[in-house]
mmCIF file with all atom_site columns, C-alpha atoms in Angstrom:
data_model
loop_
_atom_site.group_PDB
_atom_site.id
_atom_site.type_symbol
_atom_site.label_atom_id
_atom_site.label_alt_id
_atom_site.label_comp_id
_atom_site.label_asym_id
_atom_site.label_entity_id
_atom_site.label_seq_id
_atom_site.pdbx_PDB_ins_code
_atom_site.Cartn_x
_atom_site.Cartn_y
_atom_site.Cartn_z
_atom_site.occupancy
_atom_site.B_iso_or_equiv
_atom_site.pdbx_formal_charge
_atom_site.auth_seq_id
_atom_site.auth_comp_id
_atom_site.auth_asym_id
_atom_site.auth_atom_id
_atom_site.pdbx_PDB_model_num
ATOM 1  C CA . UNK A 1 1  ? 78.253  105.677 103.969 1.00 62.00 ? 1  UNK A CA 1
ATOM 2  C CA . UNK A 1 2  ? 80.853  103.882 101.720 1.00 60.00 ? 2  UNK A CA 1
ATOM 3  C CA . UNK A 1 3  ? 83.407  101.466 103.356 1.00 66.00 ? 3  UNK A CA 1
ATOM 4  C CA . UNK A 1 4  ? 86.769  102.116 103.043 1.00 74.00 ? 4  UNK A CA 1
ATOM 5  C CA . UNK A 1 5  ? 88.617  99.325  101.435 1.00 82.00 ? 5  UNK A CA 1
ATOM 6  C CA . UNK A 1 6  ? 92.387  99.626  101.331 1.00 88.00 ? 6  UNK A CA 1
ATOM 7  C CA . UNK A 1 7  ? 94.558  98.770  97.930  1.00 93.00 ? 7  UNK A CA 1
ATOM 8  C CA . UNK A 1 8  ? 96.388  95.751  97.970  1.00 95.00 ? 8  UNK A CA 1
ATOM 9  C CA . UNK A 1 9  ? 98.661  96.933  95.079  1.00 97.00 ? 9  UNK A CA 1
ATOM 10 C CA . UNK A 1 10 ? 98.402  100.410 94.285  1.00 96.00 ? 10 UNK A CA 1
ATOM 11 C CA . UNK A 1 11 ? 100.886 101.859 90.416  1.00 97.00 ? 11 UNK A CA 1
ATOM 12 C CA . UNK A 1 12 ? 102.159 105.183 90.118  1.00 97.00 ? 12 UNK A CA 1
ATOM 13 C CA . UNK A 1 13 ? 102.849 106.361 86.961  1.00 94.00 ? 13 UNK A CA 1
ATOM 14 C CA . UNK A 1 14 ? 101.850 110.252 87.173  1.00 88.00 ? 14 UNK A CA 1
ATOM 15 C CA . UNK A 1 15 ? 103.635 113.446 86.876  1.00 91.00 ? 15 UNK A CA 1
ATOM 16 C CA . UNK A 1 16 ? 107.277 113.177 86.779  1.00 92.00 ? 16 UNK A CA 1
ATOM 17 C CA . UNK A 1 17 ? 108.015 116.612 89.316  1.00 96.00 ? 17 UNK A CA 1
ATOM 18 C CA . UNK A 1 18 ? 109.226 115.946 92.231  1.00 96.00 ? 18 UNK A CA 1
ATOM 19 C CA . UNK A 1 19 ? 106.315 117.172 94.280  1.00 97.00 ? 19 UNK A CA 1
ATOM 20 C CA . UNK A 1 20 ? 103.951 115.621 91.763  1.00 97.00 ? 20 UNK A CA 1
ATOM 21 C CA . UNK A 1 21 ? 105.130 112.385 92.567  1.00 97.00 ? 21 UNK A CA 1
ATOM 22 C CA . UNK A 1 22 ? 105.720 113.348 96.692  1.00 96.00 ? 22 UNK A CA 1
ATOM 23 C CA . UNK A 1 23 ? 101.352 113.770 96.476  1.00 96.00 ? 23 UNK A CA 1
ATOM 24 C CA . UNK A 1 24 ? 100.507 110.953 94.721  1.00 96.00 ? 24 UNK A CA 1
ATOM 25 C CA . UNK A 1 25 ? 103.183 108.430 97.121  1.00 96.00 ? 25 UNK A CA 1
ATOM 26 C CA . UNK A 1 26 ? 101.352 110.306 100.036 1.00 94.00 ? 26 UNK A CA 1
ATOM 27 C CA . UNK A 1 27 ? 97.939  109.298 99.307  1.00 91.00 ? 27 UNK A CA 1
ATOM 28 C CA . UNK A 1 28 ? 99.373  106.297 98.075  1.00 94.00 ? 28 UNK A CA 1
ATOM 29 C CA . UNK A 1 29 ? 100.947 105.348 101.346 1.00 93.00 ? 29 UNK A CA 1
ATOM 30 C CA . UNK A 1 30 ? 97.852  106.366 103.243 1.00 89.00 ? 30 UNK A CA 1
ATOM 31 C CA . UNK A 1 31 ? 94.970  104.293 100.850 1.00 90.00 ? 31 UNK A CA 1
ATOM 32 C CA . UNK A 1 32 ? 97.988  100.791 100.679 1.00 92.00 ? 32 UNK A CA 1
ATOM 33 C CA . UNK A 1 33 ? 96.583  97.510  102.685 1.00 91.00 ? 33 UNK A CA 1
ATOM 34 C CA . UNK A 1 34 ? 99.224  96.475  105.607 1.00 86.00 ? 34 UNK A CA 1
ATOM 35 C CA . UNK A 1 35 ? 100.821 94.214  103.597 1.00 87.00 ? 35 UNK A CA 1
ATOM 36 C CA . UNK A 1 36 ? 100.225 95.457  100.124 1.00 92.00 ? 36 UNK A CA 1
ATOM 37 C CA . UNK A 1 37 ? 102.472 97.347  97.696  1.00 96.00 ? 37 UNK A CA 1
ATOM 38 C CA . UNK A 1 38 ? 103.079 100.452 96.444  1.00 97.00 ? 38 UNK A CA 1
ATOM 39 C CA . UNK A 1 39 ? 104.899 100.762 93.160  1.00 97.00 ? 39 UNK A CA 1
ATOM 40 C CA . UNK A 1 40 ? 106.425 103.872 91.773  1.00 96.00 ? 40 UNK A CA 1
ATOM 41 C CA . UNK A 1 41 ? 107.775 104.290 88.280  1.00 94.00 ? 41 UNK A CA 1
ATOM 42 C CA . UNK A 1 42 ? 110.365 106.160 86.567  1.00 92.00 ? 42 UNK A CA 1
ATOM 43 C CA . UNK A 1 43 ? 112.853 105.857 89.540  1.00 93.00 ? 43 UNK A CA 1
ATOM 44 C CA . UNK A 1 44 ? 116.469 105.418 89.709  1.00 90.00 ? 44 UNK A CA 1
ATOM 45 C CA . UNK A 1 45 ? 116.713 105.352 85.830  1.00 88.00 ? 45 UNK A CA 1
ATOM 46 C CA . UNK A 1 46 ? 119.416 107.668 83.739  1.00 84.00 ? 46 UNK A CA 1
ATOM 47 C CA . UNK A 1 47 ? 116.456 109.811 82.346  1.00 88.00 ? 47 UNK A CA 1
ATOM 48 C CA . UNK A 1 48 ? 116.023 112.982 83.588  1.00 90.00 ? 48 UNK A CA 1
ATOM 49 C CA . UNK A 1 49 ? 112.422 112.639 83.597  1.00 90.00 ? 49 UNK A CA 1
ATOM 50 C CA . UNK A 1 50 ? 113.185 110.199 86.328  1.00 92.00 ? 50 UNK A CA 1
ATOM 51 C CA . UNK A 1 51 ? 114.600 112.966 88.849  1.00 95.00 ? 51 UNK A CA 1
ATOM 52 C CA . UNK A 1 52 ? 111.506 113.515 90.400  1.00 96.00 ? 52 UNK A CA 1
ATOM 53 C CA . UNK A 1 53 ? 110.051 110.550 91.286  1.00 96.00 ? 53 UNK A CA 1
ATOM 54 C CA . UNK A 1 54 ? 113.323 109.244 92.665  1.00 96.00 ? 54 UNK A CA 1
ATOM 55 C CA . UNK A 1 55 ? 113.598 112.690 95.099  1.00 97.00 ? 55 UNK A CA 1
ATOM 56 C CA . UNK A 1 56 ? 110.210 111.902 95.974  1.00 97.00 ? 56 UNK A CA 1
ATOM 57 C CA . UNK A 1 57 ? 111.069 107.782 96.619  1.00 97.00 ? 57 UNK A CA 1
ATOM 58 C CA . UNK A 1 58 ? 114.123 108.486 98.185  1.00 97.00 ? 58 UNK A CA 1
ATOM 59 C CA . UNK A 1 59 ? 112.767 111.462 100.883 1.00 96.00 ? 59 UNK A CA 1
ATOM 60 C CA . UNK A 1 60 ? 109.579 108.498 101.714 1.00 96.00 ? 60 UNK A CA 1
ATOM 61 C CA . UNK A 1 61 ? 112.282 105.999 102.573 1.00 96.00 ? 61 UNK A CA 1
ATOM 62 C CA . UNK A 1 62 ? 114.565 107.996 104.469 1.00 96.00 ? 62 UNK A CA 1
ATOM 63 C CA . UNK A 1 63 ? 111.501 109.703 106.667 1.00 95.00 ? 63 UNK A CA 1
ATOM 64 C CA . UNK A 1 64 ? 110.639 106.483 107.367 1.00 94.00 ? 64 UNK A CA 1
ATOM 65 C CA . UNK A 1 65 ? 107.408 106.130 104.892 1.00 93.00 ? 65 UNK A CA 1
ATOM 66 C CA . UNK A 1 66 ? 108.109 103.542 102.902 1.00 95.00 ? 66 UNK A CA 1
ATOM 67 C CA . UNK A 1 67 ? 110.195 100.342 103.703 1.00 96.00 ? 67 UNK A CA 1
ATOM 68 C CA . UNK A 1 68 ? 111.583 99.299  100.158 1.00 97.00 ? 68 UNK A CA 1
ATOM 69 C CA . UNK A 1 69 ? 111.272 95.626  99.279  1.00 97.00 ? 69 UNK A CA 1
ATOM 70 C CA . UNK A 1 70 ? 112.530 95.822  95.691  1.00 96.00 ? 70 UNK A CA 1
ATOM 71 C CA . UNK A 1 71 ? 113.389 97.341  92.367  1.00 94.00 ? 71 UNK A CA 1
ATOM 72 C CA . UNK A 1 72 ? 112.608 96.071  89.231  1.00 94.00 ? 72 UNK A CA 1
ATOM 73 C CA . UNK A 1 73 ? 113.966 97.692  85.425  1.00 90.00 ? 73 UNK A CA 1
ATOM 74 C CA . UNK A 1 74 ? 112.795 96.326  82.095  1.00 86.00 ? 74 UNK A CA 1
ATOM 75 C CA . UNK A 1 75 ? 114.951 99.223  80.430  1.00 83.00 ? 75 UNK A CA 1
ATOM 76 C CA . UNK A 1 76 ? 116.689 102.416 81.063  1.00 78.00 ? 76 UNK A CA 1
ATOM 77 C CA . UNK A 1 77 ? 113.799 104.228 81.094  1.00 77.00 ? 77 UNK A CA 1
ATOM 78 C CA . UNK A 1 78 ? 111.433 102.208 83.352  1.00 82.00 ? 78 UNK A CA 1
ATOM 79 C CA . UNK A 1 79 ? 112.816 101.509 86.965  1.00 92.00 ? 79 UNK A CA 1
ATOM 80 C CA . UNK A 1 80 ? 109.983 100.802 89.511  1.00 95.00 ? 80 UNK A CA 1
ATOM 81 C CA . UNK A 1 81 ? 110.795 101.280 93.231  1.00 96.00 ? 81 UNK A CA 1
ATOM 82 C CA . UNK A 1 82 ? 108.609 98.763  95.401  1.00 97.00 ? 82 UNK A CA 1
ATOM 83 C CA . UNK A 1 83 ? 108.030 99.443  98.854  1.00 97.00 ? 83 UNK A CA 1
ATOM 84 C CA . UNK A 1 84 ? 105.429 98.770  101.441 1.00 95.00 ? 84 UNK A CA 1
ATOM 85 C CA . UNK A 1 85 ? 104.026 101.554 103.743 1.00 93.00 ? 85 UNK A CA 1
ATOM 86 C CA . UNK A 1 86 ? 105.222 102.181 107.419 1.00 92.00 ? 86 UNK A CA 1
ATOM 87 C CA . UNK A 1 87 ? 102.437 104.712 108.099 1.00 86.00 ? 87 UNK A CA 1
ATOM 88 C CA . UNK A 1 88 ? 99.285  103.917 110.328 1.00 77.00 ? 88 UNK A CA 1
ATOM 89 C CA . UNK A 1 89 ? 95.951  103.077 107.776 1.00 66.00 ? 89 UNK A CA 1
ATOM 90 C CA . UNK A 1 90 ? 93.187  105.348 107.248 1.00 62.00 ? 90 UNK A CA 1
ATOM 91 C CA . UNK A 1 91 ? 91.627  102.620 105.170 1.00 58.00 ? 91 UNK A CA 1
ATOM 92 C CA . UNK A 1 92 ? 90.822  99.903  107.849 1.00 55.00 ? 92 UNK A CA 1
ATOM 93 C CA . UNK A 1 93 ? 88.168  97.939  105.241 1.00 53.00 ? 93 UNK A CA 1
ATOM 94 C CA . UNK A 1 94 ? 85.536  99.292  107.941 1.00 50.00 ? 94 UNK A CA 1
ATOM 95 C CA . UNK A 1 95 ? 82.097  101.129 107.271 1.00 44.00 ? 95 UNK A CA 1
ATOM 96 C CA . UNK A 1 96 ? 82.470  104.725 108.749 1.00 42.00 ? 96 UNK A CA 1
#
């Protein structure tokens, strides 16, 4: 048996469709420590390759997924959304 240890910071930098990036923030969500951090790139930036990940971002927040904390943009092409998760753990750090 292997213990399930939650992420304190989990990065997302995967495919750019839409329900590429709606999987990986799933699991994402699900494997986050309570107060850890999820961080999604290649949202709310004027590329279109950013479409995706911001539908994805957006839907999370607005079904109540994801609380966002930040944003944070080096360039136009880089825009990470930063949220924490407001879904129950399946990682709880215990042995199962």
């Amino acid at each position: 048996k292997v213990a399930r240890i939650p992420f304190d910071l989990i990065f997302i930098d995967g495919n750019h469709s839409e329900k590429a990036a709606r999987i990986d923030l799933d699991f994402a969500l699900n494997l986050v420590a309570e107060e850890g951090l999820v961080l999604l790139d290649h949202v709310f930036t004027d590329m279109s390759e950013s479409i995706g990940p911001t539908k994805a971002w957006v839907g999370a927040v607005q079904k109540g997924m994801v609380k966002q904390v930040s944003w944070h943009s080096c360039c136009s092409r880089h825009g990470i959304a930063i949220g924490q998760s407001l879904l129950p753990r399946i990682c709880s750090g215990e042995k199962k």
